[in-house]
Amino acid sequence: MNGPKISIMKAFGPLLCTLSIFGCAYFNTFYNAQQYYKAAEKIRLEKYGQALPSNGIDAYMSAIKKSTIVLEKYPDSRFRRPAMILMAKSRFHIREYNLSRQIFLQLKEEYPQESSEADYWLSLCKWKQGKFQPALNELTEQLQIVDDLELKARMYFSMADIYLETNQDDQAMQYLVQGAELMNDRNERAEIYFRLTDLAIAAEDYELAIEACRNVIRNSLTSKRVVDANLNLVKIYRMQEDWDEVSSLIKKLLSDESFTAIWAKLELELAKLDLANDDAESAISRLEGITADYARTESSAEAYFLLGEYAVMHTHDFEAALKSFKQVTKEYGKTPFKKRAQVREKEINTFLATLEKISSFRETVTNTDSMDIDTTSITEEISKDNDAYAASLYSAGELWAFHFDNPDSALSYFFEIADSLNVLEWTPKATYTLVYLLNDAELEEESTFYKESLLAKYPKSEYAQNIRKTDNIEQQADPNYLKLLKAESIKILDEKTAIETYREIAAVDSTEEIGLKAVYALAYYYDLSAVIPDSALKYYQWMESRYPQSESFLQVR
């Protein structure tokens, strides 16, 4: 009985071997395609929301290449269908939407059982080609007829992405929740909830954010995600000012060795908690400890930034603040606080230089006073028309009030300009700022005084116009303003009449903003149109003598 069997094996052995080799060949090719696709997907998901890096594109291209071999060399193999799907998806992810559509349409024709999958991807192609609403409509319809829960989940996620792209975050969050509930894979479900956490925090929906974090912790099989979710919980509790929860959770995590990777960040959160509770001594101590114990890290960079902020906003030690801000990028070059630290450096340097200028002005006048020259005050001696001094005072006040959050320190600078100087470029502006600050401080009587002063002394200024508009005060038509409008409207068709009108305004309105605009128009005309240098120089000198810091003069200087 063994003889015939041996004969059969001898007869068919080579054929069976050939078939086995043939099968292995197309299986290995498709297997390689799958591996490339999985590698590409891993890269894409890690960079979710960002441009696909070159290594991701290369991996998708390799998947396409291997799938093409399967389709061309082994068209009748059982791997034809999955190879078509894999290639179509790869084409989609490298933005070859037309080619992807063609393959999915062919897939529907050859394999009707894949219609639901193909229709889903065809809708995504429409979305990526700018047809947002048609894509949403199709996906909504597909949700009603599809039974596959995994496919339904992906539809919800895709609809969420479309709504995110059209800035409809609330709708997007709803679809993410619905999709996550359908996911069978715990890890994938955790990733969706992790995305949802960021969206919910941005929308200030802290209850949803907390629930999303808890779902990440409950479902994720990745320790990093669990760690990150716990850190997010700490931040959310702090945003909610739930100090007991913050403190309790941080202490719990600091006692757990599995969270050592975020201990520095947890120390930062404790420092922020101390600042929120006005425990400055403890906060500063913690921040300084972070800079020493976790040097050259993202956390130490943030700690230096917070130290600088405290010095600016509370102790007003600008030299110490400057030192801290300069250290931020040295600690960690990619810190998200880099630009903010650089802005702070610039503000502080400008502020300190401005104080030097003010001191220099005052010192000059003080020295002059010591020579028994007849002066009544520093500001009078500096001169009512000294733009540079007024500009320095305003700059110092503006930085104090609106950058360093200390309006009380700012008031003296604005008071000096409003009460003692008469500089068209700065006095109405400073007076208007005083009105705002005094009103904000609920000093209504003082605010009203400066408001009335502004309306009386500088009725034609843009600041007076703003007050009249805000307070619904009727304004009589200014004849020179009407003339200016007329000149502006006819200067192209009737240049001669326009120039005459500008001259009339300049002759009678030489100390107001309207006059400045008229003189600028005349200087421009004689310089570039009529080309009469002497006349142009006359008007440029007029601008320089009265408004050396004005935007108009600085443009032509």
Coordinates of N, CA and C in Angstrom, one line a residue, residues 283-500:
A283 N 5.7 79.0 46.5 CA 5.8 78.9 45.0 C 7.2 79.1 44.5
I284 N 7.8 80.2 45.0 CA 9.1 80.6 44.6 C 10.1 79.5 45.0
S285 N 10.0 79.0 46.1 CA 10.9 77.9 46.6 C 10.7 76.7 45.7
R286 N 9.5 76.3 45.3 CA 9.3 75.1 44.5 C 9.9 75.4 43.1
L287 N 9.7 76.6 42.5 CA 10.2 76.9 41.2 C 11.7 76.9 41.2
E288 N 12.3 77.5 42.2 CA 13.8 77.5 42.2 C 14.3 76.0 42.4
G289 N 13.5 75.2 43.1 CA 13.9 73.8 43.3 C 13.9 73.1 42.0
I290 N 12.9 73.4 41.1 CA 12.7 72.7 39.8 C 13.9 73.1 38.9
T291 N 14.3 74.4 38.9 CA 15.4 74.8 38.1 C 16.7 74.2 38.5
A292 N 16.8 73.8 39.8 CA 18.0 73.1 40.3 C 18.0 71.6 40.1
D293 N 16.8 71.0 40.4 CA 16.7 69.5 40.3 C 16.5 69.0 38.9
Y294 N 15.8 69.8 38.1 CA 15.5 69.3 36.7 C 16.0 70.3 35.7
A295 N 17.3 70.7 35.8 CA 17.9 71.6 34.9 C 17.9 71.1 33.5
R296 N 17.9 72.1 32.6 CA 17.9 71.8 31.1 C 16.8 70.9 30.7
T297 N 15.6 71.1 31.2 CA 14.4 70.4 30.8 C 13.3 71.4 30.4
E298 N 12.2 70.8 29.9 CA 11.1 71.6 29.5 C 10.5 72.2 30.8
S299 N 10.5 71.5 31.9 CA 9.9 72.0 33.1 C 10.8 73.1 33.7
S300 N 12.1 73.0 33.7 CA 12.9 74.1 34.2 C 12.8 75.4 33.4
A301 N 12.5 75.2 32.1 CA 12.3 76.4 31.2 C 11.0 77.1 31.7
E302 N 10.0 76.3 31.9 CA 8.7 76.9 32.4 C 8.9 77.5 33.8
A303 N 9.6 76.9 34.6 CA 9.9 77.4 36.0 C 10.5 78.8 35.9
Y304 N 11.5 78.9 35.0 CA 12.2 80.2 34.9 C 11.2 81.3 34.3
F305 N 10.4 80.9 33.4 CA 9.4 81.8 32.9 C 8.4 82.3 34.0
L306 N 8.0 81.4 34.9 CA 7.1 81.7 35.9 C 7.8 82.6 37.0
L307 N 9.1 82.4 37.2 CA 9.8 83.2 38.1 C 9.9 84.6 37.6
G308 N 10.2 84.7 36.2 CA 10.2 86.0 35.6 C 8.9 86.8 35.7
E309 N 7.8 86.0 35.4 CA 6.5 86.6 35.5 C 6.2 87.2 36.9
Y310 N 6.6 86.4 37.9 CA 6.3 86.9 39.3 C 7.1 88.1 39.6
A311 N 8.4 88.2 39.1 CA 9.2 89.3 39.4 C 8.6 90.6 38.7
V312 N 8.1 90.4 37.5 CA 7.5 91.5 36.8 C 6.2 92.0 37.4
M313 N 5.3 91.1 37.7 CA 3.9 91.4 38.1 C 3.8 91.7 39.6
H314 N 4.7 91.2 40.4 CA 4.5 91.3 41.8 C 5.6 92.1 42.5
T315 N 6.8 91.7 42.4 CA 7.9 92.4 43.1 C 8.5 93.6 42.3
H316 N 8.2 93.6 41.0 CA 8.7 94.6 40.1 C 10.2 94.7 40.1
D317 N 10.8 93.6 40.2 CA 12.3 93.5 40.2 C 12.6 93.1 38.7
F318 N 12.8 94.2 37.9 CA 12.9 94.0 36.4 C 14.2 93.3 36.1
E319 N 15.3 93.6 36.8 CA 16.6 93.0 36.5 C 16.5 91.5 36.8
A320 N 15.9 91.1 37.9 CA 15.8 89.7 38.2 C 14.9 89.0 37.1
A321 N 13.8 89.7 36.7 CA 12.9 89.2 35.7 C 13.6 88.9 34.4
L322 N 14.4 89.9 34.0 CA 15.2 89.8 32.8 C 16.1 88.6 32.8
K323 N 16.7 88.4 33.9 CA 17.7 87.3 34.1 C 16.9 86.0 33.9
S324 N 15.7 85.9 34.5 CA 14.9 84.6 34.4 C 14.5 84.4 32.9
F325 N 14.0 85.4 32.3 CA 13.5 85.3 30.9 C 14.6 84.9 30.0
K326 N 15.8 85.4 30.2 CA 16.9 85.1 29.3 C 17.3 83.6 29.4
Q327 N 17.0 83.0 30.6 CA 17.4 81.7 30.9 C 16.4 80.7 30.3
V328 N 15.2 81.1 29.9 CA 14.1 80.2 29.5 C 14.6 79.3 28.3
T329 N 15.1 80.0 27.2 CA 15.4 79.2 26.0 C 16.8 78.5 26.2
K330 N 17.6 78.9 27.1 CA 18.8 78.2 27.4 C 18.5 76.9 28.1
E331 N 17.4 76.8 28.8 CA 17.1 75.6 29.5 C 16.5 74.6 28.5
Y332 N 15.7 75.1 27.6 CA 15.0 74.1 26.7 C 14.6 74.9 25.4
G333 N 15.3 74.7 24.3 CA 15.2 75.5 23.1 C 13.8 75.4 22.5
K334 N 13.1 74.3 22.7 CA 11.8 74.1 22.0 C 10.6 74.4 23.0
T335 N 10.9 75.1 24.1 CA 9.9 75.4 25.0 C 8.8 76.3 24.4
P336 N 7.5 76.0 24.7 CA 6.4 76.8 24.2 C 6.4 78.2 24.8
F337 N 7.2 78.4 25.8 CA 7.3 79.8 26.4 C 8.4 80.6 25.7
K338 N 9.0 80.1 24.7 CA 10.1 80.9 24.1 C 9.7 82.3 23.6
K339 N 8.7 82.3 22.8 CA 8.3 83.6 22.2 C 7.8 84.6 23.3
R340 N 7.0 84.0 24.3 CA 6.5 84.9 25.4 C 7.7 85.5 26.2
A341 N 8.7 84.6 26.4 CA 9.9 85.1 27.1 C 10.6 86.2 26.4
Q342 N 10.7 86.0 25.1 CA 11.4 87.0 24.2 C 10.6 88.3 24.2
V343 N 9.3 88.2 24.2 CA 8.5 89.5 24.2 C 8.7 90.2 25.6
R344 N 8.7 89.4 26.6 CA 9.0 90.0 27.9 C 10.3 90.7 28.0
E345 N 11.3 90.0 27.5 CA 12.7 90.7 27.4 C 12.6 92.0 26.7
K346 N 12.0 92.0 25.6 CA 11.9 93.3 24.8 C 11.1 94.3 25.6
E347 N 10.0 94.0 26.2 CA 9.2 94.9 27.0 C 10.1 95.5 28.2
I348 N 10.8 94.6 28.9 CA 11.6 95.1 30.0 C 12.7 96.0 29.6
N349 N 13.4 95.6 28.5 CA 14.5 96.5 28.0 C 13.9 97.8 27.5
T350 N 12.8 97.8 26.9 CA 12.2 99.1 26.4 C 11.8 99.9 27.7
F351 N 11.2 99.3 28.7 CA 10.8 100.0 29.9 C 12.0 100.6 30.6
L352 N 13.1 99.8 30.8 CA 14.3 100.3 31.5 C 14.9 101.5 30.7
A353 N 15.0 101.3 29.4 CA 15.5 102.4 28.5 C 14.7 103.7 28.6
T354 N 13.4 103.5 28.7 CA 12.4 104.6 28.8 C 12.6 105.4 30.1
L355 N 12.8 104.6 31.2 CA 13.0 105.2 32.5 C 14.3 106.0 32.5
E356 N 15.3 105.5 31.7 CA 16.6 106.2 31.6 C 16.4 107.5 30.9
K357 N 15.6 107.5 29.8 CA 15.3 108.7 29.1 C 14.6 109.8 29.9
I358 N 13.6 109.3 30.7 CA 12.9 110.3 31.5 C 13.8 110.8 32.6
S359 N 14.6 110.0 33.2 CA 15.6 110.5 34.2 C 16.6 111.5 33.6
S360 N 17.0 111.2 32.4 CA 17.9 112.1 31.7 C 17.3 113.4 31.4
F361 N 16.0 113.4 31.0 CA 15.3 114.7 30.7 C 15.3 115.5 32.0
R362 N 14.9 114.8 33.1 CA 14.7 115.5 34.4 C 16.0 116.0 35.0
E363 N 17.0 115.2 34.8 CA 18.4 115.6 35.3 C 18.9 116.8 34.6
T364 N 18.6 116.9 33.3 CA 19.0 118.1 32.5 C 18.4 119.3 33.0
V365 N 17.1 119.2 33.3 CA 16.4 120.4 33.8 C 16.8 120.7 35.2
T366 N 17.1 119.7 36.0 CA 17.5 119.9 37.4 C 18.9 120.7 37.4
N367 N 19.8 120.3 36.5 CA 21.1 120.9 36.4 C 20.9 122.4 35.9
T368 N 19.9 122.6 35.0 CA 19.6 123.9 34.6 C 19.1 124.8 35.7
D369 N 18.2 124.2 36.5 CA 17.7 124.9 37.7 C 18.8 125.4 38.6
S370 N 19.8 124.5 38.8 CA 20.9 124.8 39.7 C 21.7 126.0 39.3
M371 N 21.6 126.4 38.0 CA 22.3 127.5 37.4 C 21.5 128.8 37.6
D372 N 20.4 128.8 38.4 CA 19.6 129.9 38.7 C 18.9 130.5 37.5
I373 N 18.5 129.6 36.5 CA 17.8 130.0 35.3 C 16.3 130.0 35.8
D374 N 15.6 131.0 35.3 CA 14.2 131.2 35.7 C 13.3 130.1 35.2
T375 N 13.0 129.1 36.0 CA 12.0 128.0 35.6 C 11.1 127.8 36.8
T376 N 9.9 127.3 36.4 CA 8.9 127.1 37.5 C 8.8 125.6 37.8
S377 N 9.0 124.8 36.8 CA 8.9 123.3 37.1 C 9.7 122.6 36.1
I378 N 10.0 121.3 36.4 CA 10.7 120.5 35.4 C 10.0 120.4 34.1
T379 N 8.7 120.1 34.2 CA 8.0 119.9 32.9 C 7.9 121.1 32.1
E380 N 7.7 122.3 32.7 CA 7.7 123.5 32.0 C 9.0 123.8 31.3
E381 N 10.1 123.6 32.0 CA 11.4 123.8 31.4 C 11.7 122.9 30.2
I382 N 11.2 121.6 30.4 CA 11.4 120.7 29.3 C 10.7 121.1 28.0
S383 N 9.6 121.9 28.2 CA 8.9 122.5 27.1 C 7.6 121.8 26.9
K384 N 6.6 122.6 26.6 CA 5.2 122.0 26.4 C 5.2 121.3 25.1
D385 N 6.1 121.6 24.2 CA 6.1 120.9 22.9 C 7.1 119.8 22.7
N386 N 7.6 119.3 23.8 CA 8.7 118.3 23.7 C 8.1 116.9 23.5
D387 N 8.0 116.5 22.3 CA 7.4 115.2 21.9 C 8.1 114.1 22.5
A388 N 9.4 114.1 22.5 CA 10.2 113.0 23.0 C 10.0 112.7 24.5
Y389 N 9.9 113.7 25.3 CA 9.6 113.6 26.7 C 8.2 113.0 26.9
A390 N 7.3 113.5 26.2 CA 5.9 113.1 26.4 C 5.8 111.6 25.9
A391 N 6.5 111.3 24.8 CA 6.5 109.9 24.3 C 7.0 108.9 25.3
S392 N 8.1 109.4 26.0 CA 8.7 108.5 27.0 C 7.8 108.3 28.2
L393 N 7.2 109.4 28.6 CA 6.2 109.2 29.7 C 5.1 108.3 29.3
Y394 N 4.5 108.5 28.1 CA 3.4 107.6 27.7 C 3.9 106.1 27.6
S395 N 5.0 105.9 27.1 CA 5.5 104.5 26.9 C 5.7 103.9 28.3
A396 N 6.2 104.6 29.3 CA 6.4 104.0 30.6 C 5.0 103.7 31.2
G397 N 4.1 104.6 31.1 CA 2.7 104.4 31.6 C 2.0 103.3 31.0
E398 N 2.2 103.2 29.6 CA 1.5 102.1 28.9 C 2.0 100.7 29.3
L399 N 3.3 100.6 29.5 CA 3.9 99.3 29.9 C 3.5 99.0 31.3
W400 N 3.5 100.0 32.2 CA 3.0 99.7 33.6 C 1.6 99.2 33.6
A401 N 0.7 99.9 32.8 CA -0.7 99.6 32.9 C -1.1 98.4 32.2
F402 N -0.6 98.2 30.9 CA -1.2 97.2 30.1 C -0.3 96.0 29.8
H403 N 0.9 96.1 30.2 CA 1.8 94.9 30.1 C 2.3 94.3 31.4
F404 N 2.4 95.2 32.4 CA 2.9 94.7 33.7 C 1.7 94.7 34.7
D405 N 0.5 95.0 34.3 CA -0.7 94.9 35.1 C -0.6 95.7 36.4
N406 N -0.1 97.0 36.3 CA 0.0 97.8 37.5 C -0.4 99.2 37.1
P407 N -1.7 99.4 36.9 CA -2.3 100.7 36.5 C -2.0 101.8 37.6
D408 N -1.9 101.5 38.9 CA -1.6 102.5 39.9 C -0.3 103.2 39.6
S409 N 0.8 102.4 39.2 CA 2.1 103.0 38.9 C 2.1 103.8 37.6
A410 N 1.1 103.4 36.8 CA 1.1 104.1 35.5 C 0.4 105.5 35.5
L411 N -0.5 105.7 36.5 CA -1.2 106.9 36.5 C -0.4 108.2 36.6
S412 N 0.7 108.1 37.4 CA 1.5 109.4 37.5 C 2.1 109.8 36.2
Y413 N 2.4 108.9 35.3 CA 3.0 109.3 34.0 C 1.9 109.9 33.1
F414 N 0.7 109.4 33.1 CA -0.4 109.9 32.3 C -0.8 111.3 32.9
F415 N -0.8 111.4 34.2 CA -1.2 112.6 34.9 C -0.3 113.8 34.5
E416 N 1.0 113.4 34.4 CA 2.0 114.5 34.1 C 1.8 115.0 32.7
I417 N 1.5 114.1 31.7 CA 1.3 114.5 30.4 C 0.0 115.3 30.3
A418 N -1.1 114.8 30.9 CA -2.4 115.5 30.8 C -2.4 116.8 31.5
D419 N -1.8 116.9 32.6 CA -1.8 118.1 33.4 C -0.8 119.2 33.1
S420 N 0.4 118.7 32.6 CA 1.5 119.7 32.4 C 2.0 119.9 31.0
L421 N 1.6 119.0 30.1 CA 2.2 119.1 28.8 C 1.0 119.4 27.8
N422 N 1.4 120.0 26.7 CA 0.4 120.3 25.6 C 1.0 119.8 24.3
V423 N 1.1 118.5 24.1 CA 1.7 117.9 22.9 C 0.7 117.2 22.2
L424 N 0.3 117.7 21.0 CA -0.8 117.2 20.3 C -0.7 115.7 20.0
E425 N 0.4 115.2 19.8 CA 0.6 113.8 19.5 C 0.3 112.9 20.7
W426 N 0.5 113.4 21.9 CA 0.4 112.6 23.1 C -0.5 113.0 24.2
T427 N -0.8 114.3 24.3 CA -1.6 114.8 25.4 C -3.1 114.3 25.3
P428 N -3.7 114.4 24.2 CA -5.1 113.8 24.1 C -5.1 112.3 24.3
K429 N -4.1 111.6 23.8 CA -4.0 110.2 23.9 C -3.8 109.8 25.4
A430 N -3.0 110.5 26.1 CA -2.8 110.2 27.6 C -4.0 110.5 28.4
T431 N -4.7 111.6 28.0 CA -5.9 112.0 28.7 C -7.0 110.9 28.5
Y432 N -7.1 110.4 27.3 CA -8.1 109.4 27.0 C -7.8 108.1 27.8
T433 N -6.5 107.8 27.9 CA -6.1 106.6 28.6 C -6.4 106.8 30.1
L434 N -6.2 108.0 30.6 CA -6.6 108.3 32.0 C -8.1 108.1 32.2
V435 N -8.9 108.5 31.3 CA -10.3 108.3 31.4 C -10.7 106.9 31.6
Y436 N -10.0 106.0 30.7 CA -10.2 104.6 30.8 C -9.8 104.0 32.1
L437 N -8.6 104.3 32.6 CA -8.0 103.7 33.8 C -8.8 104.2 35.0
L438 N -9.1 105.5 35.1 CA -9.9 106.0 36.2 C -11.3 105.4 36.3
N439 N -11.9 105.2 35.1 CA -13.2 104.6 35.1 C -13.1 103.2 35.5
D440 N -12.1 102.5 35.1 CA -11.9 101.1 35.4 C -11.6 100.9 36.9
A441 N -11.0 101.9 37.5 CA -10.8 101.9 39.0 C -12.0 102.4 39.8
E442 N -13.1 102.7 39.0 CA -14.3 103.2 39.6 C -14.2 104.6 40.3
L443 N -13.3 105.4 39.7 CA -13.1 106.8 40.2 C -13.8 107.7 39.2
E444 N -15.1 107.7 39.3 CA -16.0 108.3 38.3 C -15.8 109.8 38.2
E445 N -15.6 110.5 39.4 CA -15.4 111.9 39.4 C -14.2 112.4 38.7
E446 N -13.1 111.7 39.0 CA -11.8 112.0 38.3 C -11.9 111.7 36.8
S447 N -12.5 110.5 36.5 CA -12.7 110.1 35.1 C -13.5 111.2 34.3
T448 N -14.6 111.6 34.9 CA -15.4 112.7 34.2 C -14.6 113.9 34.0
F449 N -13.8 114.3 35.0 CA -13.0 115.6 34.8 C -12.1 115.5 33.6
Y450 N -11.4 114.4 33.4 CA -10.5 114.3 32.3 C -11.2 114.1 31.0
K451 N -12.4 113.5 31.0 CA -13.2 113.3 29.9 C -13.7 114.7 29.3
E452 N -14.1 115.5 30.2 CA -14.6 116.9 29.9 C -13.4 117.7 29.4
S453 N -12.2 117.5 30.0 CA -11.0 118.3 29.6 C -10.6 117.9 28.2
L454 N -10.7 116.6 27.9 CA -10.4 116.1 26.5 C -11.3 116.7 25.5
L455 N -12.6 116.7 25.8 CA -13.6 117.2 24.9 C -13.4 118.7 24.6
A456 N -13.0 119.4 25.7 CA -12.9 120.9 25.6 C -11.6 121.3 24.9
K457 N -10.5 120.6 25.2 CA -9.2 121.0 24.7 C -8.8 120.5 23.3
Y458 N -9.3 119.2 23.1 CA -9.0 118.5 21.8 C -10.3 118.0 21.2
P459 N -11.2 118.9 20.9 CA -12.5 118.4 20.4 C -12.4 117.7 19.0
K460 N -11.3 117.9 18.3 CA -11.2 117.3 16.9 C -10.4 116.1 16.9
S461 N -9.9 115.7 18.1 CA -9.0 114.5 18.1 C -9.9 113.2 18.0
E462 N -9.2 112.1 17.5 CA -10.0 110.9 17.4 C -10.4 110.4 18.7
Y463 N -9.7 110.7 19.8 CA -10.1 110.3 21.2 C -11.4 111.0 21.6
A464 N -11.5 112.3 21.3 CA -12.7 113.0 21.6 C -13.9 112.4 20.8
Q465 N -13.6 112.1 19.6 CA -14.6 111.4 18.7 C -15.1 110.1 19.3
N466 N -14.2 109.3 19.8 CA -14.5 108.0 20.4 C -15.4 108.2 21.6
I467 N -15.1 109.2 22.5 CA -15.9 109.5 23.6 C -17.3 110.0 23.2
R468 N -17.4 110.8 22.3 CA -18.7 111.3 21.8 C -19.5 110.1 21.3
K469 N -18.9 109.2 20.6 CA -19.6 108.1 20.0 C -20.0 107.1 21.1
T470 N -19.2 106.9 22.1 CA -19.5 106.0 23.2 C -20.6 106.6 24.0
D471 N -20.5 107.9 24.3 CA -21.5 108.5 25.2 C -22.7 109.1 24.4
N472 N -22.7 108.8 23.1 CA -23.8 109.4 22.3 C -24.0 110.9 22.4
I473 N -22.9 111.5 22.3 CA -22.8 113.0 22.4 C -22.9 113.5 20.9
E474 N -23.8 114.4 20.6 CA -23.9 115.0 19.3 C -22.7 115.9 19.0
Q475 N -22.2 115.8 17.8 CA -21.0 116.6 17.4 C -21.4 117.5 16.3
Q476 N -21.0 118.8 16.5 CA -21.2 119.8 15.4 C -20.2 119.5 14.3
A477 N -20.6 119.7 13.1 CA -19.7 119.5 11.9 C -18.5 120.5 12.0
D478 N -17.3 120.0 12.0 CA -16.1 120.8 12.0 C -15.9 121.3 10.5
P479 N -15.9 122.6 10.3 CA -15.7 123.1 8.9 C -14.4 122.7 8.3
N480 N -13.3 122.7 9.1 CA -12.0 122.3 8.5 C -12.0 120.8 8.2
Y481 N -12.7 120.0 9.0 CA -12.8 118.6 8.7 C -13.5 118.3 7.4
L482 N -14.6 119.1 7.2 CA -15.4 119.0 6.0 C -14.6 119.4 4.8
K483 N -13.8 120.4 5.0 CA -12.9 120.9 3.9 C -11.9 119.8 3.6
L484 N -11.3 119.2 4.6 CA -10.4 118.1 4.4 C -11.0 117.0 3.6
L485 N -12.2 116.6 4.0 CA -12.9 115.5 3.2 C -13.1 115.9 1.8
K486 N -13.4 117.2 1.6 CA -13.7 117.6 0.2 C -12.4 117.6 -0.6
A487 N -11.3 118.1 0.0 CA -10.0 118.1 -0.7 C -9.5 116.6 -1.1
E488 N -9.8 115.7 -0.1 CA -9.4 114.3 -0.4 C -10.2 113.7 -1.5
S489 N -11.5 114.1 -1.6 CA -12.3 113.5 -2.6 C -12.1 114.1 -4.0
I490 N -11.5 115.3 -4.1 CA -11.4 115.9 -5.5 C -9.9 116.0 -5.9
K491 N -9.0 115.5 -5.1 CA -7.6 115.8 -5.5 C -7.1 115.1 -6.7
I492 N -7.8 114.0 -7.1 CA -7.4 113.3 -8.4 C -8.0 114.1 -9.6
L493 N -9.2 114.5 -9.5 CA -9.9 115.2 -10.6 C -9.6 116.7 -10.7
D494 N -9.4 117.3 -9.6 CA -9.2 118.8 -9.5 C -8.1 119.1 -8.5
E495 N -6.8 118.7 -8.9 CA -5.7 118.9 -8.0 C -5.5 120.3 -7.5
K496 N -5.7 121.3 -8.4 CA -5.4 122.7 -8.1 C -6.4 123.1 -6.9
T497 N -7.6 122.8 -7.1 CA -8.6 123.2 -6.0 C -8.3 122.5 -4.7
A498 N -7.9 121.2 -4.8 CA -7.5 120.5 -3.6 C -6.4 121.1 -2.9
I499 N -5.3 121.5 -3.6 CA -4.1 122.1 -3.0 C -4.5 123.5 -2.3
E500 N -5.4 124.2 -3.0 CA -5.8 125.5 -2.4 C -6.5 125.2 -1.1

